[in-house]
Structure formats: C-alpha cells, structure tokens
Coordinates of C-alpha atoms and ligand atoms in Angstrom, one line a residue:
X1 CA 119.6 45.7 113.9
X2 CA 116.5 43.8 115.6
X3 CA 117.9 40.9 118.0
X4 CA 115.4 39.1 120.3
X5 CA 116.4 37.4 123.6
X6 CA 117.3 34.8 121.8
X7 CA 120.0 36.4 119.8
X8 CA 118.3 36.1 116.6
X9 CA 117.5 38.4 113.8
X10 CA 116.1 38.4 110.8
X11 CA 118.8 37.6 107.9
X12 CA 117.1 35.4 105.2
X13 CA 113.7 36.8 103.4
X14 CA 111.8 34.6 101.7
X15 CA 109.5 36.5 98.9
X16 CA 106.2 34.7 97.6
X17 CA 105.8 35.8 94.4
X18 CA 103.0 34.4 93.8
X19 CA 100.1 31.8 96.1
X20 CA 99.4 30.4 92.4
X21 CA 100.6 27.5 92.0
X22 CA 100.1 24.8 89.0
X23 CA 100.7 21.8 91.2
X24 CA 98.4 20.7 94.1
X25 CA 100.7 18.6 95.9
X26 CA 98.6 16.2 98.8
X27 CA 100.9 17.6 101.8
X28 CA 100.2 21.2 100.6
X29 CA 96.3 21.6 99.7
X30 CA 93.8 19.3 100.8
X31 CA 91.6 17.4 98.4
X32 CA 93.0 18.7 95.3
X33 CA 91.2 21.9 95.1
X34 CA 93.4 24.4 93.2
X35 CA 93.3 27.6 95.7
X36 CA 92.6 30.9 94.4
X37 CA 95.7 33.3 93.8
X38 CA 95.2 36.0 96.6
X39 CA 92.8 38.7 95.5
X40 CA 95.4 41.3 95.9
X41 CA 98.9 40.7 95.1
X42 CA 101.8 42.9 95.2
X43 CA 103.7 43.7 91.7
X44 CA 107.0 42.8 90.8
X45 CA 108.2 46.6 91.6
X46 CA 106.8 46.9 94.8
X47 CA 108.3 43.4 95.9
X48 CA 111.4 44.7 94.7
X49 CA 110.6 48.0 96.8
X50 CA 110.1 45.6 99.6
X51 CA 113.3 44.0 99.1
X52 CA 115.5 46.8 99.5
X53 CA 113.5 48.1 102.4
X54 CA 114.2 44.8 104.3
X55 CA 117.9 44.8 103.2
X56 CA 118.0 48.1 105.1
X57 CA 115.6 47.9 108.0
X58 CA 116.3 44.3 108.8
X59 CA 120.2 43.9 107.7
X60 CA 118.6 40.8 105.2
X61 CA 121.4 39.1 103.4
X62 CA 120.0 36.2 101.8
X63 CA 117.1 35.9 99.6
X64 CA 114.9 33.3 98.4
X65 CA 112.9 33.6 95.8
X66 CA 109.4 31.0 95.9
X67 CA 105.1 31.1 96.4
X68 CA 103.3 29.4 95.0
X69 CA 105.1 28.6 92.1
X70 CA 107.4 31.7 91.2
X71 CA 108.0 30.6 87.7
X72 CA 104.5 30.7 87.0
X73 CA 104.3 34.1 87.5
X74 CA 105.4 36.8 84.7
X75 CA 106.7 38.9 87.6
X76 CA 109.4 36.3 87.9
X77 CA 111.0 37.9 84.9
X78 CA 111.2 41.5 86.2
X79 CA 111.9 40.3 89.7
X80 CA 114.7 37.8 89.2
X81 CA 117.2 40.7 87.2
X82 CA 116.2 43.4 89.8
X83 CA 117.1 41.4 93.0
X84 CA 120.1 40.3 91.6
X85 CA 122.0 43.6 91.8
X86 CA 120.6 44.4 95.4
X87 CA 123.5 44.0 97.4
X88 CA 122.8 40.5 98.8
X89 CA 125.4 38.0 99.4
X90 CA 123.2 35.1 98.2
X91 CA 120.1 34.8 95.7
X92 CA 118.2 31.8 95.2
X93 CA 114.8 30.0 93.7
X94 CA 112.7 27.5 95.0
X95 CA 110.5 25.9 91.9
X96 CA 108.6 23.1 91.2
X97 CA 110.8 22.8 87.8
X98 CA 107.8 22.5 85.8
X99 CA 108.6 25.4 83.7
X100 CA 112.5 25.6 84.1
X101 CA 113.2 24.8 80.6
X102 CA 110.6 27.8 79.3
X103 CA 112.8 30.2 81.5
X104 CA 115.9 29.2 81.2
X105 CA 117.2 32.3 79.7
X106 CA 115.5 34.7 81.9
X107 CA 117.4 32.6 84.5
X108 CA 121.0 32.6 82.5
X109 CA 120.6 36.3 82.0
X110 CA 119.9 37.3 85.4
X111 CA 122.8 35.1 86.3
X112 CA 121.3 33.2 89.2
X113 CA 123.7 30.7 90.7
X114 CA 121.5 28.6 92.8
X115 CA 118.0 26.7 92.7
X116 CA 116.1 24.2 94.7
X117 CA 113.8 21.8 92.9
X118 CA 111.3 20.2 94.6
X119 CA 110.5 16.5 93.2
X120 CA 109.1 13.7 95.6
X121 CA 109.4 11.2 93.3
X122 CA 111.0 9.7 90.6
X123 CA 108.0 7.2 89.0
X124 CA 105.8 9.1 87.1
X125 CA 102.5 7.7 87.9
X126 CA 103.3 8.6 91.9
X127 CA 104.0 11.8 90.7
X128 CA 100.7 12.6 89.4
X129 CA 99.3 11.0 92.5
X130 CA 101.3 13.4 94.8
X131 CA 101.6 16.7 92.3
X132 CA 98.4 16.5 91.2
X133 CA 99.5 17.5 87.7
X134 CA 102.6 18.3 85.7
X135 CA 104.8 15.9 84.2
X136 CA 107.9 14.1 85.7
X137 CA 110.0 14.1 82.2
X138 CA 109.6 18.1 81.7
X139 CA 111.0 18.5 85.6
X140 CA 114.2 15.7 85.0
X141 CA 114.5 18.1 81.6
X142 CA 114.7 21.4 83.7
X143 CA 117.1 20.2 86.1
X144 CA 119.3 18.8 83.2
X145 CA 119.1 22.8 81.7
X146 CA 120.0 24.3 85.2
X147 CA 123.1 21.7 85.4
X148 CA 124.4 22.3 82.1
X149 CA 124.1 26.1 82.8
X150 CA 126.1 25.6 85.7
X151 CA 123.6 26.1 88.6
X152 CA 124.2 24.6 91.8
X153 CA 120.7 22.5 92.3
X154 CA 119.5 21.0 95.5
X155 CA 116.3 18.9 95.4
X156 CA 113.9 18.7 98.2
X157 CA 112.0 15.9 98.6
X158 CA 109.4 14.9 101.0
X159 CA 109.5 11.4 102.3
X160 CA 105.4 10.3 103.0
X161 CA 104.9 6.5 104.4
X162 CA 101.9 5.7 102.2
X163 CA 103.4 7.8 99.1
X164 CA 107.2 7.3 98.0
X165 CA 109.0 6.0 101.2
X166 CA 110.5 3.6 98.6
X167 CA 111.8 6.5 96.9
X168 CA 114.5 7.2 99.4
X169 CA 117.1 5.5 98.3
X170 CA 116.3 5.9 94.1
X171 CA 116.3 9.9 94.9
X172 CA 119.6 9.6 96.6
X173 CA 121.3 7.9 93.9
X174 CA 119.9 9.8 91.7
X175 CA 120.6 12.8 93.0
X176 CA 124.4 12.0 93.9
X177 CA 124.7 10.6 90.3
X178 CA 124.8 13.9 89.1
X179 CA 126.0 15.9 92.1
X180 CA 123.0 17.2 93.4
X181 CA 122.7 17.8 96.9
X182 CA 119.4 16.1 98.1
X183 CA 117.4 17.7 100.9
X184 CA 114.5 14.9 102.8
X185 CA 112.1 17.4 104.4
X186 CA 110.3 16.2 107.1
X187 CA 106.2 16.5 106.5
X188 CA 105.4 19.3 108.5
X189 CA 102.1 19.7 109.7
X190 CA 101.0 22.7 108.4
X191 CA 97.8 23.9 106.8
X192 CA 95.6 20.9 106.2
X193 CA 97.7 18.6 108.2
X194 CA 97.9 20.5 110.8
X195 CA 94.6 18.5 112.6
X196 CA 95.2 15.2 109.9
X197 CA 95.5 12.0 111.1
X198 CA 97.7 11.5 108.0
X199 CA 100.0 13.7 109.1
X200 CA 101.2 11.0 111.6
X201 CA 100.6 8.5 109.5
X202 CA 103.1 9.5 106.5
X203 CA 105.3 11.3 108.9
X204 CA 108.8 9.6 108.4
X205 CA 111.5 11.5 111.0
X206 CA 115.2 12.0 110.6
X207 CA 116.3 8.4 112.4
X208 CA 114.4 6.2 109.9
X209 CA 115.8 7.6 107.1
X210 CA 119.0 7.5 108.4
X211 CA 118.6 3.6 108.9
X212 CA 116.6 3.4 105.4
X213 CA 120.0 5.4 104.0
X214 CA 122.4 3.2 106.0
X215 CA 121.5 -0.2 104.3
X216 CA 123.0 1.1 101.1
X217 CA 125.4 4.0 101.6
X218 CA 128.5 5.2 104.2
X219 CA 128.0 8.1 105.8
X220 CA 129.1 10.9 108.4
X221 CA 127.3 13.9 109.9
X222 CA 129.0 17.1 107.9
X223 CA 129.1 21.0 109.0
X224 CA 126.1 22.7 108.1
X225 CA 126.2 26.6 108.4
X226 CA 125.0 28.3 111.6
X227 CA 121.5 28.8 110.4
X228 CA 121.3 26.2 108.5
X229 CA 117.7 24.5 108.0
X230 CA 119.1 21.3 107.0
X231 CA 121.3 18.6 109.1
X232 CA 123.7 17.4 106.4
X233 CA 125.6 14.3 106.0
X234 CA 128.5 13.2 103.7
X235 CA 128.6 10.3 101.8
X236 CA 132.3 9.5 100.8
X237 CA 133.4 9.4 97.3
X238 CA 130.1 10.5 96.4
X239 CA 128.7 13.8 97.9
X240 CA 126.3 15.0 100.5
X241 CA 122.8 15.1 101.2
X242 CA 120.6 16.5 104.0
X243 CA 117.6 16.4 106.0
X244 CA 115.2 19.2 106.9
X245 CA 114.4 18.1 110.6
X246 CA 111.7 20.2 111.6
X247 CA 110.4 17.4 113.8
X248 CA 113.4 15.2 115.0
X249 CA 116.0 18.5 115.3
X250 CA 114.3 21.7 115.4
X251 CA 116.1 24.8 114.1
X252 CA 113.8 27.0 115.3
X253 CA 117.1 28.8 118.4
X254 CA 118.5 29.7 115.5
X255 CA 116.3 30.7 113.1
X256 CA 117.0 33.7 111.0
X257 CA 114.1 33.9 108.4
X258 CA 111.3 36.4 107.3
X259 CA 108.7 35.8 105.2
X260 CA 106.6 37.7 102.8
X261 CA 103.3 36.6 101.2
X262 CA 102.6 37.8 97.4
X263 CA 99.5 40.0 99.0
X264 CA 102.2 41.9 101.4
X265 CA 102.1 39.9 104.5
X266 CA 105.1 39.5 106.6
X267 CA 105.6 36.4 109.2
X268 CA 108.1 36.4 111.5
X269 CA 107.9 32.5 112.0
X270 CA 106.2 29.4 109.7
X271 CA 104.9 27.8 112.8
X272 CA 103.3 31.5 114.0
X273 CA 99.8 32.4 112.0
X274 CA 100.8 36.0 113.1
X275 CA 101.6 38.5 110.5
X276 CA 101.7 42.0 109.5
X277 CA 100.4 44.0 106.3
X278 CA 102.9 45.9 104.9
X279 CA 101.0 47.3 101.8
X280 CA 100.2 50.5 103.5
X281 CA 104.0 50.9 104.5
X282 CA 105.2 50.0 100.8
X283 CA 103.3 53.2 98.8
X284 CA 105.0 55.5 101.8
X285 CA 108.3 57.6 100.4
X286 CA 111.6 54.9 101.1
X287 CA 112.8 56.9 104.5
X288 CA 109.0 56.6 106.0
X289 CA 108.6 53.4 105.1
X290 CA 112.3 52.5 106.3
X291 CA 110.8 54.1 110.1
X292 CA 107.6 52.0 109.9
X293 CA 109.0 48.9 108.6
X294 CA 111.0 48.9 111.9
X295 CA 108.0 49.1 114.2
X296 CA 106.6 45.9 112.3
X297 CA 109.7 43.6 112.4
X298 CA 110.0 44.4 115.7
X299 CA 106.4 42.8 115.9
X300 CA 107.6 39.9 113.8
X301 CA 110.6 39.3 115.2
X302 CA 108.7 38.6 118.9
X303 CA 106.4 36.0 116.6
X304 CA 109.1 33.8 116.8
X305 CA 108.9 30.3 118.6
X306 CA 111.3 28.1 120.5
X307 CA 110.0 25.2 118.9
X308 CA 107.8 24.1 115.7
X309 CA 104.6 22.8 116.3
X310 CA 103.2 23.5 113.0
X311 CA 100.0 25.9 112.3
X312 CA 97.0 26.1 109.8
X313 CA 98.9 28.1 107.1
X314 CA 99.0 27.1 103.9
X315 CA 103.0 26.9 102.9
X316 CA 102.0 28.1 99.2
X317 CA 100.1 31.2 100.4
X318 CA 102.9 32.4 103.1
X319 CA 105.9 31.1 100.7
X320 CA 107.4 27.9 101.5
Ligands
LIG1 N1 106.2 25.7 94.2 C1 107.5 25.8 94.7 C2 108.0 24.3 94.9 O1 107.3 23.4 94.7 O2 109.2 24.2 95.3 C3 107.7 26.6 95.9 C4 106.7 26.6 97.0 S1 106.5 25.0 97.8 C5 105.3 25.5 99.1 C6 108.1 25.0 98.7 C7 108.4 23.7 99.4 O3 107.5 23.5 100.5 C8 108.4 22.5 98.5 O4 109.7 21.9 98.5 C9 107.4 21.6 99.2 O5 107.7 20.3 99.1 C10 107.4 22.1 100.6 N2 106.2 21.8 101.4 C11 105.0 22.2 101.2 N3 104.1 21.7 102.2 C12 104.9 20.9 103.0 C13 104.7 20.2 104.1 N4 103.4 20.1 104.7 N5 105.7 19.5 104.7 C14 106.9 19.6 104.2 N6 107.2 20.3 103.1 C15 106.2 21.0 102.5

C-alpha cells in the first residue's frame, strides 16, 4: 500500500470515460466552445484493465464513474457491467442526466445503486444560460427513472452569484421533497477560472449559504465519513444535504482520490497539473504492469497538496 507523510493513500478512482461532453457549462469551458474529445482515448476494455490494476496496485475501493459526460459515451455500456463485479465496495456515476432515461436499462441491468446528477438550476431558461444546451424537463425525467428504480441520487449543484444564487433554497426543497441528498459545490477555480475575475465574482463560500439556508430551514452539522468531500448537515424531519467546501473547509489532509483521464492520464491531486501516462503500462502483461503501475502512483501520490488552490485543468478532460 502507498501512504505519504500525510497518511494518505489512494482509495477512491475516479475513471473519465470520456472528455466529450454535450453540455458546455460557463464554470467548466470558457466561451462556449465545445472542446474536442481527446485524440486518443482509451477503450472501455482497457479502462476496465486499468481498473483492476489499480484495485491491486493501489488497494482502490471506491469507484466513480464520470468525464465528460460518461453517458454519452457507448463505452458506458460495456464499462458499467464489467466494473460492477470487480470487487469494490462502492460503484457510482456522475452524469449530467441528460440521457438517464435512454440508459436506464443498461443502468438497471448492471445493478448500479448510486448516481450523482448534476443540475444548477431548476428554471429552464437559466439552464440553457449555464448548460449551454440540453433541456431541464429530460434531466427532472431521468432523475424521476433513477428514483423509481430505486437509486440513491445526490445532486450537485453549483451556487454562482450572477447565475442561480436564488436557486438555493428552490433546489433544497426540491431536492428534500423527494429525498435527495443535495450537494452545493463551491466554484472552484479550475481551468478557465483559474486567472478569471469571475471566479471571485460568482464565488459563494460555505458561510453564506449556510445563512441563505438558515432563513428557511433548521439545521445541524451531521457525520460525514472520514474522506468525505462534502460537510453535511441535517435538516430535521426532512433529510440532509451538504456542501462541497473546497474553499471555506479544504479536504485536501485527507484526501484519498486518483484520477484517470479517458486518454490514460493519472493525477494524483485536482489542484496538481501533474500526471502520468499509463497507456504504455496498460498493453504490458497484468504482473508487469501491476510492477510499473507502482513506480507511477508512487509519483502521483507525492502530487498531492496540503491545500487547493485550483489549477488550469479542465475538470471535464481530467474527470470531475
Ligand atoms: N458531465 C458530468 C456531470 O455534469 O456531472 C460529469 C463531469 S462534470 C466535470 C463533474 C462535476 O464537476 C459537475 O457536478 C460539475 O458541476 C462540476 N464542476 C465542473 N467545473 C467546476 C468548477 N469550476 N467548480 C465547481 N464544480 C465544477
């Protein structure tokens, strides 16, 4: 197992399926130019490969499946099934929901238990303005399919001054309404925000929507696991919700998650450009690879920061 001097290791893999993504959201992309996929991307069977390597090599235990958006990609259907029988103790999706309802049964069949939907707003005009595209009813349809199926959703929402900050309170109601667990991310400045002065400008932090929260519902800080991204609160009688503090309560002492790009990139840490091509490793035979892969996290485990201060990397190319 590869600890750093901080005591932590790598636990939770994130896999980009894809960097393709349909939406073009205005805190991921700048100016609404759709990115081009990366030239080369890895197939579903060599992510897979990658997979098991890392549950080896690395001790991983969670996975979670996003890009990009994963849904968009056909490999999404081979992928999903296969991961699902690797011996992890927890599988999950992160989607923009835009195509939920077309894959519902790839999703039933597979038997995935968990998904996080992101959706930043709840009028549908705003939601053009943020998304860039798609269509608010067929993403409120897709998370109705993945309740009914018996999913456990979260929804992550971003909270952006000058965008939907008087969506805060609608998305919380809506979301404990039909016991979803809603997650505020703080906007990170990453990729085009990184050197943007709207970054500070739309930046809303953990105390101000706590205040914004307070003037219509009770609540109390709850436990949050030990490597938990979010700070979570419970609303009595009603459910919880929680905040993804990058800014206001870094995470980063105990962070326990790898990432790897759909063109075979691994980053030890999201604010860290670092990475590390693994293609070469992943057409080795499984015990070379498994002796090379441990070179390379040892590489991106010393990536890691103490604190998040953001970087130039687009969250849809190394997997958000
Ligand atoms: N397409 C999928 C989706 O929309 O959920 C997965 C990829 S997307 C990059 C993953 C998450 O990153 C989304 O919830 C999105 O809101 C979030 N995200 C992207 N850029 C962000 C930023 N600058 N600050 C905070 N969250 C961001």
């Amino acid at each position: 197992m590869i600890v750093d001097q901080h005591g932590r290791r790598f636990r939770n893999l994130r896999v980009s399926l894809t960097a393709a993504c349909n939406y073009a959201c205005t805190y991921c992309v700048a100016d609404g130019k759709r990115l081009q996929p990366a030239s080369r991307e890895l197939s579903a069977e060599a992510l897979v490969k990658a997979v098991r390597l890392m549950i080896r090599a690395a001790g991983i235990e969670k996975l979670r499946i996003t890009g990009g958006e994963p849904l968009l990609s056909s490999k999404f259907d081979d992928f999903l099934p296969a991961v699902m029988v690797l011996p992890l103790s927890d599988v999950a999706v992160t989607t923009n929901g835009q195509f939920l309802v077309r894959r519902q049964e790839v999703i039933r069949k597979a038997g995935l238990k968990r998904i996080n939907i992101s959706l930043d707003t709840l009028d549908p005009g705003r939601f053009r303005l943020i998304a860039r595209s798609g269509d608010l009813d067929t993403v409120l349809a897709g998370i109705d399919a993945m309740i009914d199926m018996g999913l456990k959703v979260k929804i992550n929402m971003v909270p952006m001054r000058t965008a939907n900050a008087d969506q805060i309170l609608p998305m919380l109601e809506f979301c404990l309404d039909r016991g979803i667990e809603l997650r505020y991310i703080e906007l990170m400045n990453m990729g085009h925000l990184k050197y943007n002065a709207a970054y500070q400008r739309d930046f809303i932090g953990m105390d101000e929507l706590l205040t914004t929260i307070g003037t219509r519902f009770t609540f109390a800080r709850t436990d949050a696991p030990y490597d938990s991204t979010s700070v979570r609160f419970n609303v009595p009688g009603y459910g919880n919700f929680g905040i993804i503090a990058n800014e206001s309560e870094p995470f980063c002492s105990s962070c326990t998650r790898l990432r790897l790009s759909s063109n075979g990139l691994l980053y030890g840490c999201l604010s860290n450009s670092n990475h590390h091509d693994i293609n070469a490793l992943l057409e080795a035979p499984e015990h070379e690879a498994l002796v090379r892969l441990q070179g390379v996290l040892e590489k991106a485990i010393a990536d890691k920061q103490t604190a998040f201060t953001g970087e130039v990397t687009v969250m849809k190319f190394i997997g958000g």
